Short mmCIF file of C-alpha atoms in Angstrom, two decimals:
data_model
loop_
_atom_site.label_atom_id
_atom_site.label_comp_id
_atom_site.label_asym_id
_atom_site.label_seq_id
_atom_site.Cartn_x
_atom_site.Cartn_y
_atom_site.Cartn_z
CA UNK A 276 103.06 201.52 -103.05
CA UNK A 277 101.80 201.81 -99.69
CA UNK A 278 100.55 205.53 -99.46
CA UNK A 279 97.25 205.38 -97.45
CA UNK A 280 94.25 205.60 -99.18
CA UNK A 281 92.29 208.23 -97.12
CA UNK A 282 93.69 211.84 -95.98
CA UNK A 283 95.35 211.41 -93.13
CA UNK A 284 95.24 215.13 -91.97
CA UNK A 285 92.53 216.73 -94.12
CA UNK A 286 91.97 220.40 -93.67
CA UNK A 287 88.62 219.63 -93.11
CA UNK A 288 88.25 216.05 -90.78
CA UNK A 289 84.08 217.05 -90.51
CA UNK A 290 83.66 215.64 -94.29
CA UNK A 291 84.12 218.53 -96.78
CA UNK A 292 86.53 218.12 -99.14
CA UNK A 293 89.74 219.51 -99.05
CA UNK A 294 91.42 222.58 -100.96
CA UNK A 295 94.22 221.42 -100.37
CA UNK A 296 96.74 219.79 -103.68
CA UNK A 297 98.50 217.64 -100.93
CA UNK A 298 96.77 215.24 -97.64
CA UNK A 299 98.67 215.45 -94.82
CA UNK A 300 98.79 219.48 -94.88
CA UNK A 301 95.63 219.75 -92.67
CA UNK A 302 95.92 220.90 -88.67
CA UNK A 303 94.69 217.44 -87.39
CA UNK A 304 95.37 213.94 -87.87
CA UNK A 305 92.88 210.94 -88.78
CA UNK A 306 93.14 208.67 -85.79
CA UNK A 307 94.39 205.70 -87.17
CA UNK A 308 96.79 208.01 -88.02
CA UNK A 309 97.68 209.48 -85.03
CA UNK A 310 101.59 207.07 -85.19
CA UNK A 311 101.83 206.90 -88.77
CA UNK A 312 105.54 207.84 -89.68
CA UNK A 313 107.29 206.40 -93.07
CA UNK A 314 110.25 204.92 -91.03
CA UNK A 315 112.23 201.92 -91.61
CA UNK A 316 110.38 200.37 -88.21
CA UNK A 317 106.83 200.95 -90.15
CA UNK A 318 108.38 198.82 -93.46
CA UNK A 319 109.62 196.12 -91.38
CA UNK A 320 106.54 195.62 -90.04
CA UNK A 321 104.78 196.21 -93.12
CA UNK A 322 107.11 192.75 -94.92
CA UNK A 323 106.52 191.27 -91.56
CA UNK A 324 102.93 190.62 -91.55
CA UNK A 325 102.88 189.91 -95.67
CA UNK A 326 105.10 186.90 -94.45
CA UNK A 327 103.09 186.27 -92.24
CA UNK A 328 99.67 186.73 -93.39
CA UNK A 329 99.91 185.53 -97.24
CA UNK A 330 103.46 183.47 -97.67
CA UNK A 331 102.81 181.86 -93.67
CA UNK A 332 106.22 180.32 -94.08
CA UNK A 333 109.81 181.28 -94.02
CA UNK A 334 111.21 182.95 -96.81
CA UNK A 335 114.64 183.86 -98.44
CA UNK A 336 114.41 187.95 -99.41
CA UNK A 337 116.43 190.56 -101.24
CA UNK A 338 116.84 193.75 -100.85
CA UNK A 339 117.74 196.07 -102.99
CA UNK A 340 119.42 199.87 -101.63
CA UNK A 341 116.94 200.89 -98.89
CA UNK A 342 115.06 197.66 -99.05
CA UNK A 343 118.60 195.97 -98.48
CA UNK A 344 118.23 198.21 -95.07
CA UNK A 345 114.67 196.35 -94.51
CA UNK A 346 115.82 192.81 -95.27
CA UNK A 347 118.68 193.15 -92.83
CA UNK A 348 116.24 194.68 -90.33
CA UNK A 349 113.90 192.26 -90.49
CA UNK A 350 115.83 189.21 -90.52
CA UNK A 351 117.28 190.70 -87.10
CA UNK A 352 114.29 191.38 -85.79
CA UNK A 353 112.28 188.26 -86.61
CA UNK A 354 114.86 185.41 -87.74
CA UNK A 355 112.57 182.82 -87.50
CA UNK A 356 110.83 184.04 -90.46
CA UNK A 357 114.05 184.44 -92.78
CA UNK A 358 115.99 181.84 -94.19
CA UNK A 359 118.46 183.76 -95.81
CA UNK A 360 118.99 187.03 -97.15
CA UNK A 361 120.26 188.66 -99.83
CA UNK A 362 121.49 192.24 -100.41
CA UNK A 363 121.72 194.66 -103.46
CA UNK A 364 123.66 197.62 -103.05
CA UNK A 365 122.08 198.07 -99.64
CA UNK A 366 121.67 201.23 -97.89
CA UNK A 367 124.55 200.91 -94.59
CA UNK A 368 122.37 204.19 -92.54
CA UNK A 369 119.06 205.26 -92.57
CA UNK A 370 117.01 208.26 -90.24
CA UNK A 371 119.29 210.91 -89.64
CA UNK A 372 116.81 211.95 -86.23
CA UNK A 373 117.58 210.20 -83.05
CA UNK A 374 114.63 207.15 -81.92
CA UNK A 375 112.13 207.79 -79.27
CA UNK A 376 112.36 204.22 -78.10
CA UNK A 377 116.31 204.15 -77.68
CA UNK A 378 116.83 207.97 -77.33
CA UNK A 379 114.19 209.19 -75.51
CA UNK A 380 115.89 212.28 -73.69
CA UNK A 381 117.55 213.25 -76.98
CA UNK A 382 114.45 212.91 -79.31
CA UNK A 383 112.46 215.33 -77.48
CA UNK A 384 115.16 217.83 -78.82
CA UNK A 385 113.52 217.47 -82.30
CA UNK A 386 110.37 219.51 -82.58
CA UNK A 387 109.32 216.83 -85.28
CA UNK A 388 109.45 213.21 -86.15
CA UNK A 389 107.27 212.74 -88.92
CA UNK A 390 104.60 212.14 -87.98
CA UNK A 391 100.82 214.05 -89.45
CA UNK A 392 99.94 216.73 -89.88
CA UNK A 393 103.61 218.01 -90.86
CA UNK A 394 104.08 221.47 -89.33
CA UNK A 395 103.56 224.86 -91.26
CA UNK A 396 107.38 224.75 -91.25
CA UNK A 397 107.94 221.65 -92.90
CA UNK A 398 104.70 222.40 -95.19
CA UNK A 399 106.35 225.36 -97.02
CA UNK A 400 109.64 223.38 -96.91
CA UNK A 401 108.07 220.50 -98.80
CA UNK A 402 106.17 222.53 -101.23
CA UNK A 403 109.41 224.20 -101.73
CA UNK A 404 111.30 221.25 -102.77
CA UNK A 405 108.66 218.63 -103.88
CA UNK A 406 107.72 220.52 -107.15
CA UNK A 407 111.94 219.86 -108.18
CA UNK A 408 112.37 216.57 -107.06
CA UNK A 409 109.24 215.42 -108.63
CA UNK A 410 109.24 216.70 -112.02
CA UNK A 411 109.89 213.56 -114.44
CA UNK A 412 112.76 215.29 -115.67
CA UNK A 413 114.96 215.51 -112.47
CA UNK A 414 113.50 211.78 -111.87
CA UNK A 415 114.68 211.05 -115.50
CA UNK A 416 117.98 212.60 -114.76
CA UNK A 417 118.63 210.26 -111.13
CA UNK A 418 117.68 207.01 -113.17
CA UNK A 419 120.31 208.28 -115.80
CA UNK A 420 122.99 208.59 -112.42
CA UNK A 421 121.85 204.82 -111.12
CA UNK A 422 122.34 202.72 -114.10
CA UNK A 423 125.88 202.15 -115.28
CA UNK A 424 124.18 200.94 -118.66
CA UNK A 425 122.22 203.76 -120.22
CA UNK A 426 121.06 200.69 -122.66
CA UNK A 427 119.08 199.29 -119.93
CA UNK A 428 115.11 200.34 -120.33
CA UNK A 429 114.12 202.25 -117.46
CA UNK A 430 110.47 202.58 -118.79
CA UNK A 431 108.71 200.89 -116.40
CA UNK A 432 110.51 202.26 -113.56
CA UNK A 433 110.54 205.68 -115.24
CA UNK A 434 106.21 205.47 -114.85
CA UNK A 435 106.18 203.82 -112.08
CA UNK A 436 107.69 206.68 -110.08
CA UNK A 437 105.96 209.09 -111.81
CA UNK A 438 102.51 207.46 -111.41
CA UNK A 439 103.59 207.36 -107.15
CA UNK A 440 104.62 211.37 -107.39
CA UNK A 441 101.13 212.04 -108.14
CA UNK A 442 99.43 210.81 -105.63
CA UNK A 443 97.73 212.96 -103.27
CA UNK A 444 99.49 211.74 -100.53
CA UNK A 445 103.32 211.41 -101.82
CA UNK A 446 104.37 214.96 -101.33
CA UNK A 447 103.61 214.24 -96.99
CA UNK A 448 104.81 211.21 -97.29
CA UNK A 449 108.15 212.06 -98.32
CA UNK A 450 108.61 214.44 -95.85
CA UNK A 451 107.39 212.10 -92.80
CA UNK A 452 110.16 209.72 -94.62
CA UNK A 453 112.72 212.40 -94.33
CA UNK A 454 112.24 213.39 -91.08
CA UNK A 455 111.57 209.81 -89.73
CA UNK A 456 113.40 208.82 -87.02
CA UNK A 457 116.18 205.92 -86.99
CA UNK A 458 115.71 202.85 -86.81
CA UNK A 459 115.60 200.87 -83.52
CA UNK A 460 118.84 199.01 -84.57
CA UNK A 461 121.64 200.10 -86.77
CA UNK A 462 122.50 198.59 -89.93
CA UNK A 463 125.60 197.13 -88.53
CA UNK A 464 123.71 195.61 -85.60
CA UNK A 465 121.18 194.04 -87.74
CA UNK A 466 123.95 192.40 -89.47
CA UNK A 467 125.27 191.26 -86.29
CA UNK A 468 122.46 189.67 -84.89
CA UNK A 469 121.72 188.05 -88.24
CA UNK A 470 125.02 186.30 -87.75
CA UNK A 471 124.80 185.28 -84.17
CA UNK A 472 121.31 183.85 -85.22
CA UNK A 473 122.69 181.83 -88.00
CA UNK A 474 120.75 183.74 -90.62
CA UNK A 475 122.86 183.31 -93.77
CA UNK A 476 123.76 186.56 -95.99
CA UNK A 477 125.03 186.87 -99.66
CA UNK A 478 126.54 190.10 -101.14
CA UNK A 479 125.50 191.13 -104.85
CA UNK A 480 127.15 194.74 -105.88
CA UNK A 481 127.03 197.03 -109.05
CA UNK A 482 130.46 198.23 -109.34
CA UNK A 483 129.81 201.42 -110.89
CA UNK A 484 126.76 202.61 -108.24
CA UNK A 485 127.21 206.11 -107.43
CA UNK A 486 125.51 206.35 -104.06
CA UNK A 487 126.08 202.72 -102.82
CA UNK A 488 129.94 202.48 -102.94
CA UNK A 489 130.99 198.60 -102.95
CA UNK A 490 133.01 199.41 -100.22
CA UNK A 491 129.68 199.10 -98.02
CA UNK A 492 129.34 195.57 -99.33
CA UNK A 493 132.99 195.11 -98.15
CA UNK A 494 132.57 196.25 -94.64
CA UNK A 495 129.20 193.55 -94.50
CA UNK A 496 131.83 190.75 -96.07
CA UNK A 497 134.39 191.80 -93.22
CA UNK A 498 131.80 191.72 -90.32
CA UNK A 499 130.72 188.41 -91.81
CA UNK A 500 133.47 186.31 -93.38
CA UNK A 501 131.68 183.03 -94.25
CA UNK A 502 129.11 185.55 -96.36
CA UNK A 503 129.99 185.69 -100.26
CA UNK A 504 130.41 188.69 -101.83
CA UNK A 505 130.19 189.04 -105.93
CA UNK A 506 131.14 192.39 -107.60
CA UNK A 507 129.65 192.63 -110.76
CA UNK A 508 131.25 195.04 -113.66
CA UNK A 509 129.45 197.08 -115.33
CA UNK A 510 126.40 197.29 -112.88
CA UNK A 511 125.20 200.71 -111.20
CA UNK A 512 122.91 200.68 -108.18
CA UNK A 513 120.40 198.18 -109.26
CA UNK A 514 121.95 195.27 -110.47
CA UNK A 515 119.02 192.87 -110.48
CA UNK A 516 117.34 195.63 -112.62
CA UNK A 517 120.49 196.14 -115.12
CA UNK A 518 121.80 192.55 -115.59
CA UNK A 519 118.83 190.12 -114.13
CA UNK A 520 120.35 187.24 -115.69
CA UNK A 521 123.66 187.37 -113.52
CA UNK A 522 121.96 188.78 -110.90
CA UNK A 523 119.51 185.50 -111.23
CA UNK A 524 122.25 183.10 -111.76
CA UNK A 525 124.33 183.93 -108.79
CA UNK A 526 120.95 183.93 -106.26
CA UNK A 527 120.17 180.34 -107.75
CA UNK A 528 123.46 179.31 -107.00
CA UNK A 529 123.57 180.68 -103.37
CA UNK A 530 120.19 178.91 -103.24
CA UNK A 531 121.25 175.66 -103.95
CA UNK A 532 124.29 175.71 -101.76
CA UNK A 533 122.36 176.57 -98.67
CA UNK A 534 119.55 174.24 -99.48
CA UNK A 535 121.89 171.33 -100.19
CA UNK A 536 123.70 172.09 -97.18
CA UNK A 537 126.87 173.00 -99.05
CA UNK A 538 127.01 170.07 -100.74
CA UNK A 539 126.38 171.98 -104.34
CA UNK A 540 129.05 174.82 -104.46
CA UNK A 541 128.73 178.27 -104.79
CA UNK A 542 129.19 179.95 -108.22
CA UNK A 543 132.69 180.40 -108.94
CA UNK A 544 133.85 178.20 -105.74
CA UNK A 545 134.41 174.95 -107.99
CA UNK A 546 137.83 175.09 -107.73
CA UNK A 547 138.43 175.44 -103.23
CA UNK A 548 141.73 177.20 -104.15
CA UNK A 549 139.75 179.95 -104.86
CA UNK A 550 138.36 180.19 -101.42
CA UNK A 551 140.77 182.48 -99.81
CA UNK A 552 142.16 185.13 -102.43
CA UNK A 553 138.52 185.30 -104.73
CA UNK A 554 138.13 185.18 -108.37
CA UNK A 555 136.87 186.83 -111.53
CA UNK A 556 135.24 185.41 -114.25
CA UNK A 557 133.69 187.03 -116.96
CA UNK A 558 129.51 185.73 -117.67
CA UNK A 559 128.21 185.94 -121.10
CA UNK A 560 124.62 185.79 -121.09
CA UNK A 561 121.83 186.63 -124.73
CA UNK A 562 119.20 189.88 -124.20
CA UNK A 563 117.44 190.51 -127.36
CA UNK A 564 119.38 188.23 -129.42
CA UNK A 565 122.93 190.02 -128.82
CA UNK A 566 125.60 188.83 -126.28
CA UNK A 567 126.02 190.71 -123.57
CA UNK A 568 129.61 189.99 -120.96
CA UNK A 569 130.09 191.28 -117.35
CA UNK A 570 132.97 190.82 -115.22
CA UNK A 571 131.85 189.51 -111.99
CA UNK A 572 134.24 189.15 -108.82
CA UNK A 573 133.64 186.72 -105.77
CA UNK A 574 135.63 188.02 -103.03
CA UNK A 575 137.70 185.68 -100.67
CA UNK A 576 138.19 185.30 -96.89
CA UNK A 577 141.20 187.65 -97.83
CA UNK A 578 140.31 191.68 -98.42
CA UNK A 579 142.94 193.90 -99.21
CA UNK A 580 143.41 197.32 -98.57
CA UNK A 581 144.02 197.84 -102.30
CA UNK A 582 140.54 195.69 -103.00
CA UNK A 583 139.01 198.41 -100.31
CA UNK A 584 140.39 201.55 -101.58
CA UNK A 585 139.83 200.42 -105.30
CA UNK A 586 135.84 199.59 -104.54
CA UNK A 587 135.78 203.27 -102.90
CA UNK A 588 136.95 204.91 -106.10
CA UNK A 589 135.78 202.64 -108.43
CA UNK A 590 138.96 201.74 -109.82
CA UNK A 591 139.30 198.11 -111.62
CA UNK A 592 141.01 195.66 -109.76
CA UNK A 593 143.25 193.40 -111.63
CA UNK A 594 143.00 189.95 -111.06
CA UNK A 595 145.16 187.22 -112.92
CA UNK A 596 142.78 184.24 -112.13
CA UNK A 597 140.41 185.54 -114.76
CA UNK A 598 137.85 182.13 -116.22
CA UNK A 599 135.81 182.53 -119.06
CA UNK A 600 132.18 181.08 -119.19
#
């Protein structure tokens, strides 16, 4: 939803409109478009000033899968703005190009970082590829991948990718995100520094995601102990979108725990001998007049290496302290 609204590299910059299908594919950029590149730095910035500009206070935020990659990158570059954050499956890596600011020898390597115009290579590259990946039925066919529940109505999210593929600008865009350098930080730094700065962090993970393996969430729960970490059963890559009303439930309780200042416990964490070793419980919850059950899991201060290996293969993990709600 942030594609620019002018060319930024029109064939033509003198005024005449393009032949072009695609912007981007002309031999000069605009120049306020001169640094554009769809990189995790430019979204960061992007959340940065909406805080700023329209909230003007600090916020909790969620992430969800690359957005989980923002949220952590944000709150480590500007904790003063977060109170807490929350992540969804989040991406652990993004940028596969080294950065110009902390790799400056080893960027110039690269004969291209993303930014506009692309080059006549990368044009006939993305031309090659953009007509597949953005035919509704190979987007139809990665929502079908994401979602555990094939129940769940994808609709909206269905159009709303659609209606983004068609913009003039989209097909560029996607390559300047591809080829975008890293980010200034690494995942696992951000998550450091949000933990040196006292910037709280909750887990929430779909079980059954097959690109965002809970394992990830399990390496952020080892690097920070005191964060809790729910695995919820059956939930694919976008949990909040699949089962909102656990998803909702278990924010509202972090909520409440940080703004009482621990004085209202966490979901599940009623009983403190649950603290070390974790707990299952199964939620019941009413969509469309049916009942509807997950099994969610709230890890402890105490991972094993059977927990690990099962969250990497998606294998169930049995638990004997099971509650039911």
């Amino acid at each position: 939803m942030s594609l620019p609204c002018e060319d930024p590299a029109p064939s033509n910059i003198a005024g005449e409109q393009s032949e072009e299908a695609f912007w981007g594919f002309g031999q000069d950029s605009q120049p306020w478009a001169e640094e554009l590149v769809y990189s995790v730095d430019l979204w960061q910035n992007q959340v940065q000033h909406f805080i700023e500009e329209v909230i003007r206070e600090p916020v909790y935020i969620v992430g969800n899968s690359l957005g989980g990659f923002v949220a952590m990158y944000l709150a480590a570059s500007s904790p003063h703005l977060v109170k807490g954050v929350t992540l969804l499956n989040a991406t652990p890596f993004w940028g596969f190009f080294p950065n110009p600011a902390t790799s400056p020898r080893l960027s110039k390597i690269f004969p291209w970082s993303g930014t506009f115009p692309l080059p006549s290579f990368v044009r006939k590259l993305t031309e090659a590829v953009w007509q597949k990946i953005s035919d509704p039925r190979s987007i139809h066919d990665i929502l079908k991948q994401v979602y555990a529940d094939h129940s769940t109505n994808v609709d909206k999210v269905f159009s709303r990718i659609v209606e983004i593929t068609q913009h003039p600008a989209a097909a560029a865009s996607f390559a300047s995100i591809m080829f975008a350098p890293r980010g200034q930080i690494s995942f696992q730094e951000a998550v450091s520094r949000c933990q040196s700065q006292g910037v709280p962090i909750s887990l929430m993970y779909g079980r059954e995601d097959p690109w965002v393996r809970p394992i990830w969430g399990i390496k952020v729960k080892q690097q920070v102990p005191e964060a809790p970490y729910y695995e919820i059963s059956p939930a694919g890559h976008c949990p909040h979108d699949e089962v909102p009303e656990v998803i909702n439930y278990l924010l509202r309780g972090w909520l409440k725990n940080l703004e009482s200042e621990g004085s209202i416990d966490l979901p599940f964490l009623e009983e403190p001998s649950y603290a070390e070793h974790g707990v299952s419980k199964e939620l019941e919850f009413v969509r469309e007049g049916s009942r509807k059950s997950v099994s969610v899991r709230l890890y402890g201060s105490k991972i094993s290496l059977w927990s690990q290996l099962s969250s990497f293969f998606n294998t169930p993990v049995s638990n004997s302290r099971v509650v039911s709600r």
